[in-house]
Amino acid sequence: LFVIAALMRILLEKTVLSRISRLNSRIIRIGEGGDLSSRVPVSGNDEIASVACAVNTMLGSLQHAQEQLARSEIRYSRLFHEANDIICTLDLDARFTSVNHQMEKVSGYSAKALVGTSAFDLATPLGRKVLEGLPRRRADDPSGQKLTYELEILDSSGGHRVLDVNSILLEQEPGVPGIFWIARDITERKRMEGELARYRAHLEDIVEQRTGELASVNEELSQEIEERKAAERVLAEEKE
């Protein structure tokens, strides 16, 4: 009986335990390598084979999810970088954590130079005042998760740029709050608005000046008419 039990144990180790050990080792190697396209070998038609099939099914599902995530990240990256609007993410200290190509184009700085830089460092003195007032605006407004404001910054050449910013408070990662910017460069629009305002003010000055001149001329004409009437009365009296 002892011999039979020993033989059965050896047979069990070869046919069952060794298969379980190989399956476990293969799963560990796949986990360490991160290659979800790998599969564990399936042999036989027993419970161990069923476990191996279940592992392969799980690996297939994980591989599909990973591929979908990769495609989603590619689409997001394209939308992020190819957008016509400026798109940035910042931490709560207003440091840039990511910027798109449009922000690089408008600011004149590379993404590498901008990431980690504070928006306060780009802002003009007027722009810094706007940024300093944002926490209070969020605190005073129950819906302060989303704010809209104009921000004046200096580009890499020292030129002034005006951004129309939509700022949204959200989580960049689970438990990590941050700020999401969608902005447009409205520098040219502001320049045209300024020129239009100056032109309008100039027209108003001209109108006021011309109105004054016309009033003066009208007064002179009225005085001349009265003088002529007076002279005509004098001549009429002399004739009588």
Short mmCIF file of C-alpha atoms in Angstrom, two decimals:
data_model
loop_
_atom_site.label_atom_id
_atom_site.label_comp_id
_atom_site.label_asym_id
_atom_site.label_seq_id
_atom_site.Cartn_x
_atom_site.Cartn_y
_atom_site.Cartn_z
CA LEU A 1 0.00 0.00 0.00
CA PHE A 2 2.83 2.37 0.80
CA VAL A 3 4.34 1.77 -2.60
CA ILE A 4 1.00 2.35 -4.32
CA ALA A 5 0.44 5.58 -2.38
CA ALA A 6 3.94 6.80 -3.30
CA LEU A 7 3.33 5.96 -6.95
CA MET A 8 0.00 7.77 -6.90
CA ARG A 9 1.66 10.80 -5.31
CA ILE A 10 4.38 10.88 -7.96
CA LEU A 11 1.74 10.50 -10.68
CA LEU A 12 -0.32 13.29 -9.11
CA GLU A 13 2.68 15.60 -9.01
CA LYS A 14 3.49 14.91 -12.65
CA THR A 15 -0.01 15.12 -14.02
CA VAL A 16 -1.66 17.75 -11.82
CA LEU A 17 0.69 19.68 -9.57
CA SER A 18 3.28 20.19 -12.29
CA ARG A 19 0.59 21.49 -14.65
CA ILE A 20 -0.69 23.88 -12.00
CA SER A 21 2.86 25.04 -11.32
CA ARG A 22 3.51 25.64 -15.06
CA LEU A 23 0.21 27.52 -15.39
CA ASN A 24 1.01 29.67 -12.37
CA SER A 25 4.53 30.42 -13.67
CA ARG A 26 3.14 31.38 -17.09
CA ILE A 27 0.57 33.73 -15.53
CA ILE A 28 3.28 35.37 -13.41
CA ARG A 29 5.51 35.90 -16.49
CA ILE A 30 2.64 37.48 -18.41
CA GLY A 31 1.85 39.75 -15.47
CA GLU A 32 5.47 40.84 -15.11
CA GLY A 33 5.94 41.36 -18.84
CA GLY A 34 2.65 43.17 -19.34
CA ASP A 35 2.10 41.51 -22.74
CA LEU A 36 -1.65 40.96 -22.77
CA SER A 37 -1.47 39.34 -26.20
CA SER A 38 0.23 36.32 -24.62
CA ARG A 39 -1.81 33.25 -23.74
CA VAL A 40 -1.31 30.32 -21.41
CA PRO A 41 -1.15 26.83 -22.98
CA VAL A 42 -4.29 24.72 -22.72
CA SER A 43 -4.07 20.94 -22.65
CA GLY A 44 -6.55 18.32 -21.64
CA ASN A 45 -10.20 18.58 -20.78
CA ASP A 46 -10.18 18.85 -17.02
CA GLU A 47 -10.58 21.60 -14.44
CA ILE A 48 -7.00 22.82 -14.95
CA ALA A 49 -7.70 23.24 -18.67
CA SER A 50 -10.89 25.14 -17.79
CA VAL A 51 -8.88 27.48 -15.55
CA ALA A 52 -6.38 28.03 -18.37
CA CYS A 53 -9.22 28.84 -20.79
CA ALA A 54 -10.71 31.28 -18.27
CA VAL A 55 -7.32 32.96 -17.88
CA ASN A 56 -6.99 33.29 -21.66
CA THR A 57 -10.49 34.76 -21.88
CA MET A 58 -9.61 37.29 -19.19
CA LEU A 59 -6.36 38.16 -21.01
CA GLY A 60 -8.32 38.67 -24.22
CA SER A 61 -10.74 41.02 -22.50
CA LEU A 62 -7.89 42.97 -20.91
CA GLN A 63 -6.10 43.18 -24.26
CA HIS A 64 -9.25 44.51 -25.94
CA ALA A 65 -9.74 47.10 -23.20
CA GLN A 66 -6.09 48.13 -23.44
CA GLU A 67 -6.37 48.56 -27.22
CA GLN A 68 -9.54 50.64 -26.83
CA LEU A 69 -7.82 52.80 -24.22
CA ALA A 70 -4.83 53.31 -26.52
CA ARG A 71 -7.10 54.33 -29.41
CA SER A 72 -9.00 56.69 -27.12
CA GLU A 73 -5.74 58.28 -25.93
CA ILE A 74 -4.63 58.78 -29.55
CA ARG A 75 -7.94 60.46 -30.44
CA TYR A 76 -7.73 62.67 -27.36
CA SER A 77 -4.14 63.60 -28.16
CA ARG A 78 -5.10 64.59 -31.70
CA LEU A 79 -8.07 66.65 -30.52
CA PHE A 80 -5.93 68.23 -27.80
CA HIS A 81 -3.01 69.21 -30.01
CA GLU A 82 -4.81 69.95 -33.30
CA ALA A 83 -7.53 72.15 -31.78
CA ASN A 84 -7.77 75.74 -33.00
CA ASP A 85 -8.38 76.85 -29.41
CA ILE A 86 -5.78 77.01 -26.68
CA ILE A 87 -6.16 74.03 -24.33
CA CYS A 88 -4.16 73.72 -21.11
CA THR A 89 -4.32 71.96 -17.78
CA LEU A 90 -2.97 73.54 -14.60
CA ASP A 91 -2.64 72.53 -10.96
CA LEU A 92 -4.25 74.57 -8.19
CA ASP A 93 -1.09 76.69 -7.92
CA ALA A 94 -1.68 77.76 -11.55
CA ARG A 95 1.32 75.81 -12.85
CA PHE A 96 0.87 74.37 -16.33
CA THR A 97 0.76 70.56 -16.40
CA SER A 98 0.04 70.24 -20.13
CA VAL A 99 -0.40 72.60 -23.10
CA ASN A 100 -1.39 72.07 -26.72
CA HIS A 101 0.27 73.29 -29.92
CA GLN A 102 -1.96 76.37 -30.13
CA MET A 103 -0.71 77.56 -26.74
CA GLU A 104 2.87 77.09 -27.96
CA LYS A 105 2.03 79.09 -31.09
CA VAL A 106 0.37 81.99 -29.26
CA SER A 107 2.85 82.25 -26.39
CA GLY A 108 5.95 81.55 -28.43
CA TYR A 109 7.16 79.08 -25.78
CA SER A 110 7.56 75.32 -26.21
CA ALA A 111 5.47 72.88 -24.21
CA LYS A 112 8.67 71.80 -22.43
CA ALA A 113 9.29 75.39 -21.32
CA LEU A 114 5.69 75.97 -20.26
CA VAL A 115 5.01 72.79 -18.26
CA GLY A 116 5.86 73.53 -14.63
CA THR A 117 5.76 77.29 -15.24
CA SER A 118 3.16 79.36 -13.37
CA ALA A 119 0.55 81.30 -15.31
CA PHE A 120 1.53 84.22 -13.05
CA ASP A 121 4.96 84.23 -14.73
CA LEU A 122 3.36 84.74 -18.15
CA ALA A 123 0.78 87.29 -17.02
CA THR A 124 1.20 91.06 -17.20
CA PRO A 125 0.64 93.03 -13.95
CA LEU A 126 -3.00 93.45 -15.01
CA GLY A 127 -3.24 89.74 -15.78
CA ARG A 128 -1.81 88.81 -12.38
CA LYS A 129 -4.53 90.86 -10.69
CA VAL A 130 -7.11 88.85 -12.62
CA LEU A 131 -5.52 85.55 -11.54
CA GLU A 132 -5.26 86.69 -7.92
CA GLY A 133 -8.99 87.43 -7.86
CA LEU A 134 -10.11 84.02 -9.14
CA PRO A 135 -10.18 82.16 -5.78
CA ARG A 136 -12.51 84.81 -4.35
CA ARG A 137 -14.73 84.66 -7.42
CA ARG A 138 -14.99 80.88 -7.00
CA ALA A 139 -15.73 81.24 -3.29
CA ASP A 140 -18.39 83.92 -3.83
CA ASP A 141 -20.12 82.13 -6.69
CA PRO A 142 -21.83 78.79 -5.91
CA SER A 143 -21.36 77.86 -9.57
CA GLY A 144 -17.72 78.98 -9.51
CA GLN A 145 -16.50 75.69 -10.95
CA LYS A 146 -16.51 77.46 -14.32
CA LEU A 147 -15.23 81.00 -14.80
CA THR A 148 -14.77 83.22 -17.85
CA TYR A 149 -12.29 86.07 -17.92
CA GLU A 150 -9.83 87.96 -20.11
CA LEU A 151 -6.18 87.37 -19.29
CA GLU A 152 -3.33 89.53 -20.56
CA ILE A 153 -0.01 87.70 -20.99
CA LEU A 154 3.42 88.42 -22.44
CA ASP A 155 4.63 86.21 -25.27
CA SER A 156 8.25 85.14 -25.73
CA SER A 157 9.07 88.32 -27.67
CA GLY A 158 7.60 90.56 -24.95
CA GLY A 159 4.46 91.34 -26.91
CA HIS A 160 1.11 91.66 -25.17
CA ARG A 161 -1.50 88.98 -25.87
CA VAL A 162 -5.07 88.92 -24.60
CA LEU A 163 -6.71 85.54 -23.99
CA ASP A 164 -10.44 84.94 -23.56
CA VAL A 165 -10.32 82.11 -21.02
CA ASN A 166 -12.94 79.56 -19.99
CA SER A 167 -11.58 78.02 -16.79
CA ILE A 168 -13.08 74.82 -15.35
CA LEU A 169 -12.20 73.33 -11.97
CA LEU A 170 -12.01 69.54 -12.21
CA GLU A 171 -10.04 66.47 -11.24
CA GLN A 172 -7.06 65.80 -13.53
CA GLU A 173 -6.66 62.43 -11.83
CA PRO A 174 -8.78 60.71 -9.16
CA GLY A 175 -8.33 62.78 -6.02
CA VAL A 176 -6.07 65.32 -7.76
CA PRO A 177 -7.96 68.58 -8.43
CA GLY A 178 -6.81 70.88 -11.17
CA ILE A 179 -7.86 73.52 -13.68
CA PHE A 180 -8.80 73.03 -17.34
CA TRP A 181 -8.38 75.98 -19.71
CA ILE A 182 -10.03 76.51 -23.07
CA ALA A 183 -9.00 79.90 -24.43
CA ARG A 184 -8.82 82.00 -27.58
CA ASP A 185 -6.33 84.63 -28.60
CA ILE A 186 -8.43 87.80 -28.94
CA THR A 187 -5.48 90.19 -29.22
CA GLU A 188 -6.40 91.34 -32.73
CA ARG A 189 -10.05 91.76 -31.79
CA LYS A 190 -9.11 93.88 -28.77
CA ARG A 191 -6.79 95.97 -30.95
CA MET A 192 -9.59 96.60 -33.46
CA GLU A 193 -12.03 97.41 -30.65
CA GLY A 194 -9.51 99.92 -29.27
CA GLU A 195 -9.02 101.52 -32.67
CA LEU A 196 -12.78 101.68 -33.18
CA ALA A 197 -13.25 103.30 -29.77
CA ARG A 198 -10.56 105.87 -30.55
CA TYR A 199 -12.11 106.56 -33.96
CA ARG A 200 -15.55 106.94 -32.37
CA ALA A 201 -14.15 109.32 -29.77
CA HIS A 202 -12.41 111.27 -32.53
CA LEU A 203 -15.67 111.52 -34.48
CA GLU A 204 -17.48 112.72 -31.37
CA ASP A 205 -14.80 115.41 -30.90
CA ILE A 206 -15.18 116.48 -34.52
CA VAL A 207 -18.98 116.59 -34.24
CA GLU A 208 -18.74 118.59 -31.03
CA GLN A 209 -16.25 120.96 -32.63
CA ARG A 210 -18.39 121.38 -35.77
CA THR A 211 -21.51 121.86 -33.68
CA GLY A 212 -19.77 124.62 -31.74
CA GLU A 213 -18.60 126.23 -34.95
CA LEU A 214 -22.09 126.08 -36.45
CA ALA A 215 -23.56 127.57 -33.28
CA SER A 216 -21.02 130.40 -33.47
CA VAL A 217 -21.76 131.03 -37.15
CA ASN A 218 -25.48 130.92 -36.46
CA GLU A 219 -25.07 133.45 -33.67
CA GLU A 220 -23.04 135.72 -35.94
CA LEU A 221 -25.67 135.44 -38.68
CA SER A 222 -28.44 136.21 -36.23
CA GLN A 223 -26.54 139.26 -35.00
CA GLU A 224 -25.90 140.41 -38.58
CA ILE A 225 -29.58 140.02 -39.43
CA GLU A 226 -30.57 142.09 -36.41
CA GLU A 227 -28.03 144.77 -37.36
CA ARG A 228 -29.40 144.93 -40.91
CA LYS A 229 -32.94 145.20 -39.63
CA ALA A 230 -31.89 148.01 -37.36
CA ALA A 231 -30.17 149.79 -40.26
CA GLU A 232 -33.21 149.38 -42.46
CA ARG A 233 -35.39 150.93 -39.76
CA VAL A 234 -33.03 153.88 -39.48
CA LEU A 235 -33.08 154.41 -43.27
CA ALA A 236 -36.85 154.18 -43.33
CA GLU A 237 -37.15 156.80 -40.59
CA GLU A 238 -34.76 159.15 -42.42
CA LYS A 239 -36.84 158.92 -45.58
CA GLU A 240 -39.95 159.91 -43.69
#
